[in-house]
Short mmCIF file of N, CA and C in Angstrom, two decimals:
data_model
loop_
_atom_site.label_atom_id
_atom_site.label_comp_id
_atom_site.label_asym_id
_atom_site.label_seq_id
_atom_site.Cartn_x
_atom_site.Cartn_y
_atom_site.Cartn_z
N GLU A 97 -6.46 16.64 2.27
CA GLU A 97 -7.27 17.32 1.28
C GLU A 97 -8.71 16.81 1.33
N LEU A 98 -8.84 15.50 1.43
CA LEU A 98 -10.16 14.89 1.50
C LEU A 98 -10.91 15.37 2.75
N GLU A 99 -10.19 15.48 3.84
CA GLU A 99 -10.81 15.96 5.08
C GLU A 99 -11.30 17.40 4.91
N ASN A 100 -10.52 18.23 4.22
CA ASN A 100 -10.93 19.61 3.98
C ASN A 100 -12.19 19.67 3.13
N GLN A 101 -12.26 18.82 2.11
CA GLN A 101 -13.46 18.78 1.26
C GLN A 101 -14.68 18.35 2.07
N LEU A 102 -14.49 17.35 2.93
CA LEU A 102 -15.60 16.89 3.76
C LEU A 102 -16.06 17.99 4.72
N THR A 103 -15.11 18.71 5.27
CA THR A 103 -15.45 19.81 6.18
C THR A 103 -16.24 20.88 5.44
N THR A 104 -15.82 21.18 4.22
CA THR A 104 -16.52 22.18 3.41
C THR A 104 -17.95 21.73 3.11
N LYS A 105 -18.11 20.47 2.72
CA LYS A 105 -19.45 19.94 2.42
C LYS A 105 -20.33 19.95 3.66
N SER A 106 -19.74 19.61 4.79
CA SER A 106 -20.49 19.62 6.04
C SER A 106 -20.96 21.03 6.38
N LYS A 107 -20.09 22.02 6.19
CA LYS A 107 -20.47 23.41 6.44
C LYS A 107 -21.58 23.84 5.49
N THR A 108 -21.49 23.40 4.24
CA THR A 108 -22.53 23.74 3.27
C THR A 108 -23.88 23.16 3.69
N LEU A 109 -23.87 21.93 4.18
CA LEU A 109 -25.10 21.32 4.67
C LEU A 109 -25.65 22.09 5.87
N ASP A 110 -24.79 22.47 6.78
CA ASP A 110 -25.23 23.25 7.95
C ASP A 110 -25.83 24.59 7.52
N GLU A 111 -25.19 25.23 6.55
CA GLU A 111 -25.71 26.51 6.04
C GLU A 111 -27.07 26.32 5.39
N LEU A 112 -27.23 25.22 4.66
CA LEU A 112 -28.52 24.92 4.03
C LEU A 112 -29.59 24.71 5.09
N LYS A 113 -29.26 23.99 6.15
CA LYS A 113 -30.22 23.79 7.25
C LYS A 113 -30.62 25.13 7.86
N GLN A 114 -29.63 25.97 8.14
CA GLN A 114 -29.90 27.27 8.75
C GLN A 114 -30.72 28.15 7.83
N SER A 115 -30.39 28.11 6.54
CA SER A 115 -31.12 28.92 5.57
C SER A 115 -32.58 28.50 5.50
N LEU A 116 -32.79 27.19 5.49
CA LEU A 116 -34.17 26.70 5.44
C LEU A 116 -34.91 27.02 6.73
N ALA A 117 -34.22 26.98 7.84
CA ALA A 117 -34.83 27.29 9.12
C ALA A 117 -35.22 28.77 9.19
N LEU A 118 -34.38 29.64 8.62
CA LEU A 118 -34.67 31.07 8.64
C LEU A 118 -35.79 31.44 7.67
N ASN A 119 -35.87 30.75 6.55
CA ASN A 119 -36.87 31.07 5.54
C ASN A 119 -38.26 30.54 5.88
N GLY A 120 -38.33 29.64 6.77
CA GLY A 120 -39.65 29.12 7.13
C GLY A 120 -39.52 28.08 8.22
N SER A 121 -40.59 27.75 8.81
CA SER A 121 -40.54 26.75 9.88
C SER A 121 -40.35 25.37 9.28
N ALA A 122 -40.03 24.43 10.13
CA ALA A 122 -39.80 23.06 9.68
C ALA A 122 -41.05 22.47 9.05
N GLU A 123 -42.23 22.94 9.47
CA GLU A 123 -43.47 22.40 8.92
C GLU A 123 -43.67 22.85 7.48
N GLN A 124 -43.14 24.03 7.12
CA GLN A 124 -43.30 24.53 5.76
C GLN A 124 -42.31 23.86 4.80
N MET A 125 -41.23 23.36 5.33
CA MET A 125 -40.24 22.71 4.50
C MET A 125 -40.81 21.38 4.01
N PRO A 126 -40.68 21.09 2.74
CA PRO A 126 -41.19 19.80 2.26
C PRO A 126 -40.50 18.65 2.99
N GLU A 127 -41.30 17.65 3.29
CA GLU A 127 -40.78 16.52 4.06
C GLU A 127 -39.66 15.80 3.32
N ALA A 128 -39.78 15.68 2.02
CA ALA A 128 -38.75 14.98 1.23
C ALA A 128 -37.41 15.72 1.33
N LEU A 129 -37.46 17.06 1.31
CA LEU A 129 -36.24 17.85 1.41
C LEU A 129 -35.61 17.68 2.79
N SER A 130 -36.44 17.69 3.80
CA SER A 130 -35.95 17.52 5.16
C SER A 130 -35.29 16.15 5.34
N LEU A 131 -35.93 15.12 4.79
CA LEU A 131 -35.37 13.78 4.88
C LEU A 131 -34.06 13.68 4.10
N ARG A 132 -34.03 14.35 2.94
CA ARG A 132 -32.81 14.30 2.11
C ARG A 132 -31.64 14.99 2.83
N ILE A 133 -31.90 16.09 3.49
CA ILE A 133 -30.84 16.79 4.23
C ILE A 133 -30.33 15.91 5.36
N ALA A 134 -31.24 15.26 6.07
CA ALA A 134 -30.83 14.36 7.16
C ALA A 134 -30.01 13.19 6.61
N GLU A 135 -30.44 12.69 5.47
CA GLU A 135 -29.71 11.58 4.83
C GLU A 135 -28.30 12.03 4.41
N LEU A 136 -28.20 13.22 3.86
CA LEU A 136 -26.90 13.75 3.46
C LEU A 136 -25.98 13.95 4.67
N CYS A 137 -26.56 14.42 5.77
CA CYS A 137 -25.77 14.58 6.99
C CYS A 137 -25.23 13.24 7.48
N GLU A 138 -26.08 12.21 7.44
CA GLU A 138 -25.64 10.88 7.85
C GLU A 138 -24.54 10.36 6.93
N MET A 139 -24.67 10.64 5.63
CA MET A 139 -23.66 10.20 4.67
C MET A 139 -22.32 10.90 4.94
N VAL A 140 -22.37 12.18 5.22
CA VAL A 140 -21.14 12.92 5.53
C VAL A 140 -20.49 12.35 6.79
N ASP A 141 -21.29 12.08 7.81
CA ASP A 141 -20.75 11.50 9.05
C ASP A 141 -20.11 10.14 8.78
N SER A 142 -20.77 9.34 7.94
CA SER A 142 -20.23 8.03 7.60
C SER A 142 -18.91 8.16 6.85
N ILE A 143 -18.85 9.10 5.91
CA ILE A 143 -17.62 9.31 5.14
C ILE A 143 -16.50 9.81 6.04
N VAL A 144 -16.82 10.70 6.96
CA VAL A 144 -15.81 11.19 7.90
C VAL A 144 -15.25 10.03 8.71
N SER A 145 -16.12 9.15 9.15
CA SER A 145 -15.70 7.98 9.91
C SER A 145 -14.81 7.07 9.06
N GLN A 146 -15.19 6.85 7.81
CA GLN A 146 -14.40 6.01 6.91
C GLN A 146 -13.02 6.62 6.64
N VAL A 147 -12.99 7.93 6.48
CA VAL A 147 -11.71 8.61 6.25
C VAL A 147 -10.80 8.45 7.47
N ALA A 148 -11.37 8.56 8.66
CA ALA A 148 -10.58 8.38 9.87
C ALA A 148 -10.01 6.97 9.94
N GLU A 149 -10.83 5.96 9.60
CA GLU A 149 -10.36 4.58 9.59
C GLU A 149 -9.27 4.39 8.54
N LEU A 150 -9.47 4.97 7.38
CA LEU A 150 -8.49 4.86 6.30
C LEU A 150 -7.17 5.51 6.70
N LYS A 151 -7.26 6.64 7.38
CA LYS A 151 -6.06 7.34 7.84
C LYS A 151 -5.28 6.47 8.82
N THR A 152 -5.98 5.83 9.75
CA THR A 152 -5.35 4.94 10.71
C THR A 152 -4.70 3.76 10.00
N SER A 153 -5.42 3.19 9.06
CA SER A 153 -4.90 2.05 8.30
C SER A 153 -3.67 2.44 7.50
N MET A 154 -3.71 3.58 6.86
CA MET A 154 -2.57 4.04 6.06
C MET A 154 -1.36 4.31 6.95
N GLN A 155 -1.59 4.82 8.13
CA GLN A 155 -0.49 5.07 9.06
C GLN A 155 0.21 3.76 9.42
N SER A 156 -0.59 2.73 9.66
CA SER A 156 -0.05 1.41 9.98
C SER A 156 0.76 0.87 8.80
N ILE A 157 0.23 1.02 7.60
CA ILE A 157 0.92 0.54 6.40
C ILE A 157 2.22 1.29 6.21
N LEU A 158 2.22 2.59 6.41
CA LEU A 158 3.45 3.38 6.28
C LEU A 158 4.51 2.93 7.27
N GLU A 159 4.09 2.62 8.50
CA GLU A 159 5.04 2.12 9.50
C GLU A 159 5.63 0.78 9.08
N GLN A 160 4.80 -0.09 8.50
CA GLN A 160 5.28 -1.39 8.04
C GLN A 160 6.27 -1.22 6.88
N TRP A 161 6.00 -0.28 5.98
CA TRP A 161 6.93 -0.02 4.88
C TRP A 161 8.26 0.52 5.41
N LYS A 162 8.19 1.33 6.44
CA LYS A 162 9.42 1.86 7.04
C LYS A 162 10.27 0.72 7.59
N VAL A 163 9.64 -0.22 8.28
CA VAL A 163 10.36 -1.39 8.80
C VAL A 163 10.94 -2.19 7.64
N TYR A 164 10.15 -2.38 6.59
CA TYR A 164 10.62 -3.11 5.41
C TYR A 164 11.85 -2.43 4.82
N ASP A 165 11.81 -1.12 4.65
CA ASP A 165 12.94 -0.39 4.09
C ASP A 165 14.20 -0.56 4.94
N GLU A 166 14.03 -0.50 6.26
CA GLU A 166 15.18 -0.66 7.16
C GLU A 166 15.78 -2.07 7.03
N VAL A 167 14.93 -3.08 7.03
CA VAL A 167 15.39 -4.47 6.92
C VAL A 167 16.02 -4.70 5.55
N TYR A 168 15.43 -4.14 4.51
CA TYR A 168 15.97 -4.30 3.16
C TYR A 168 17.37 -3.69 3.08
N ALA A 169 17.55 -2.52 3.65
CA ALA A 169 18.87 -1.88 3.64
C ALA A 169 19.89 -2.74 4.38
N GLU A 170 19.48 -3.32 5.51
CA GLU A 170 20.39 -4.18 6.28
C GLU A 170 20.75 -5.44 5.50
N VAL A 171 19.78 -6.07 4.87
CA VAL A 171 20.03 -7.28 4.08
C VAL A 171 20.92 -6.94 2.88
N SER A 172 20.67 -5.82 2.26
CA SER A 172 21.48 -5.40 1.12
C SER A 172 22.94 -5.21 1.53
N LEU A 173 23.16 -4.56 2.67
CA LEU A 173 24.52 -4.36 3.17
C LEU A 173 25.19 -5.70 3.48
N MET A 174 24.45 -6.60 4.13
CA MET A 174 25.02 -7.91 4.45
C MET A 174 25.35 -8.70 3.19
N THR A 175 24.51 -8.60 2.17
CA THR A 175 24.75 -9.29 0.90
C THR A 175 26.00 -8.74 0.22
N THR A 176 26.15 -7.43 0.25
CA THR A 176 27.33 -6.81 -0.33
C THR A 176 28.59 -7.27 0.39
N ARG A 177 28.55 -7.32 1.70
CA ARG A 177 29.71 -7.79 2.48
C ARG A 177 30.02 -9.25 2.16
N TYR A 178 28.97 -10.06 2.06
CA TYR A 178 29.15 -11.48 1.75
C TYR A 178 29.81 -11.64 0.39
N LEU A 179 29.32 -10.93 -0.60
CA LEU A 179 29.89 -11.04 -1.95
C LEU A 179 31.34 -10.57 -1.96
N TYR A 180 31.64 -9.52 -1.21
CA TYR A 180 33.02 -9.04 -1.12
C TYR A 180 33.93 -10.12 -0.53
N CYS A 181 33.45 -10.73 0.57
CA CYS A 181 34.25 -11.79 1.21
C CYS A 181 34.46 -12.97 0.27
N ILE A 182 33.43 -13.35 -0.44
CA ILE A 182 33.54 -14.47 -1.39
C ILE A 182 34.58 -14.15 -2.45
N ASN A 183 34.55 -12.93 -2.98
CA ASN A 183 35.50 -12.54 -4.02
C ASN A 183 36.93 -12.48 -3.48
N GLN A 184 37.09 -12.06 -2.23
CA GLN A 184 38.42 -11.94 -1.65
C GLN A 184 38.99 -13.29 -1.20
N CYS A 185 38.13 -14.19 -0.81
CA CYS A 185 38.58 -15.45 -0.24
C CYS A 185 38.78 -16.57 -1.26
N LYS A 186 38.23 -16.45 -2.43
CA LYS A 186 38.35 -17.57 -3.35
C LYS A 186 39.77 -17.62 -3.92
N PRO A 187 40.28 -18.80 -4.03
CA PRO A 187 41.65 -18.94 -4.52
C PRO A 187 41.75 -18.58 -6.00
N SER A 188 42.88 -18.08 -6.38
CA SER A 188 43.07 -17.75 -7.78
C SER A 188 43.20 -19.05 -8.56
N VAL A 189 42.73 -19.03 -9.78
CA VAL A 189 42.76 -20.23 -10.62
C VAL A 189 44.17 -20.38 -11.19
N VAL A 190 44.71 -21.55 -11.02
CA VAL A 190 46.07 -21.81 -11.48
C VAL A 190 46.05 -23.03 -12.41
N SER A 191 46.90 -23.02 -13.42
CA SER A 191 46.94 -24.15 -14.36
C SER A 191 47.58 -25.36 -13.69
N LEU A 192 47.34 -26.51 -14.28
CA LEU A 192 47.88 -27.76 -13.74
C LEU A 192 49.41 -27.76 -13.78
N ASP A 193 49.98 -27.22 -14.85
CA ASP A 193 51.44 -27.17 -14.95
C ASP A 193 52.04 -26.30 -13.85
N ALA A 194 51.38 -25.15 -13.58
CA ALA A 194 51.88 -24.26 -12.53
C ALA A 194 51.82 -24.96 -11.17
N LEU A 195 50.76 -25.73 -10.92
CA LEU A 195 50.66 -26.47 -9.66
C LEU A 195 51.75 -27.54 -9.55
N LYS A 196 52.05 -28.21 -10.66
CA LYS A 196 53.10 -29.24 -10.64
C LYS A 196 54.44 -28.59 -10.31
N ASN A 197 54.70 -27.42 -10.89
CA ASN A 197 55.96 -26.72 -10.62
C ASN A 197 56.04 -26.30 -9.15
N GLN A 198 54.91 -25.86 -8.58
CA GLN A 198 54.91 -25.47 -7.17
C GLN A 198 55.18 -26.68 -6.28
N VAL A 199 54.60 -27.83 -6.62
CA VAL A 199 54.81 -29.04 -5.86
C VAL A 199 56.29 -29.44 -5.92
N LYS A 200 56.88 -29.38 -7.11
CA LYS A 200 58.30 -29.71 -7.25
C LYS A 200 59.17 -28.79 -6.42
N THR A 201 58.82 -27.49 -6.44
CA THR A 201 59.57 -26.51 -5.68
C THR A 201 59.48 -26.82 -4.20
N LEU A 202 58.32 -27.17 -3.72
CA LEU A 202 58.15 -27.49 -2.31
C LEU A 202 58.87 -28.76 -1.90
N GLN A 203 58.98 -29.69 -2.81
CA GLN A 203 59.63 -30.96 -2.46
C GLN A 203 61.12 -30.73 -2.38
#
């Protein structure tokens, strides 16, 4: 969306340049206006460049988040498996009297 807005502004600046060129020669155009148009063109070019850099940076960040999500899912699965194993492997709690009876039975 930002790129579309920049393209629109750039076209508007080009149309303004053409309009001023058609309405009179460059010498008739006030120097301040001519300088301001050039300055605006430079600003648009700078913003376009910044948007391109931001797009590249955001792409890199999105890729890193994707890796994070994948690793998080793997760790979550491993944690769930670990907790399941812990719950299945722990011995049931037995009273001291029950243990004494089991020992007597074994003897």
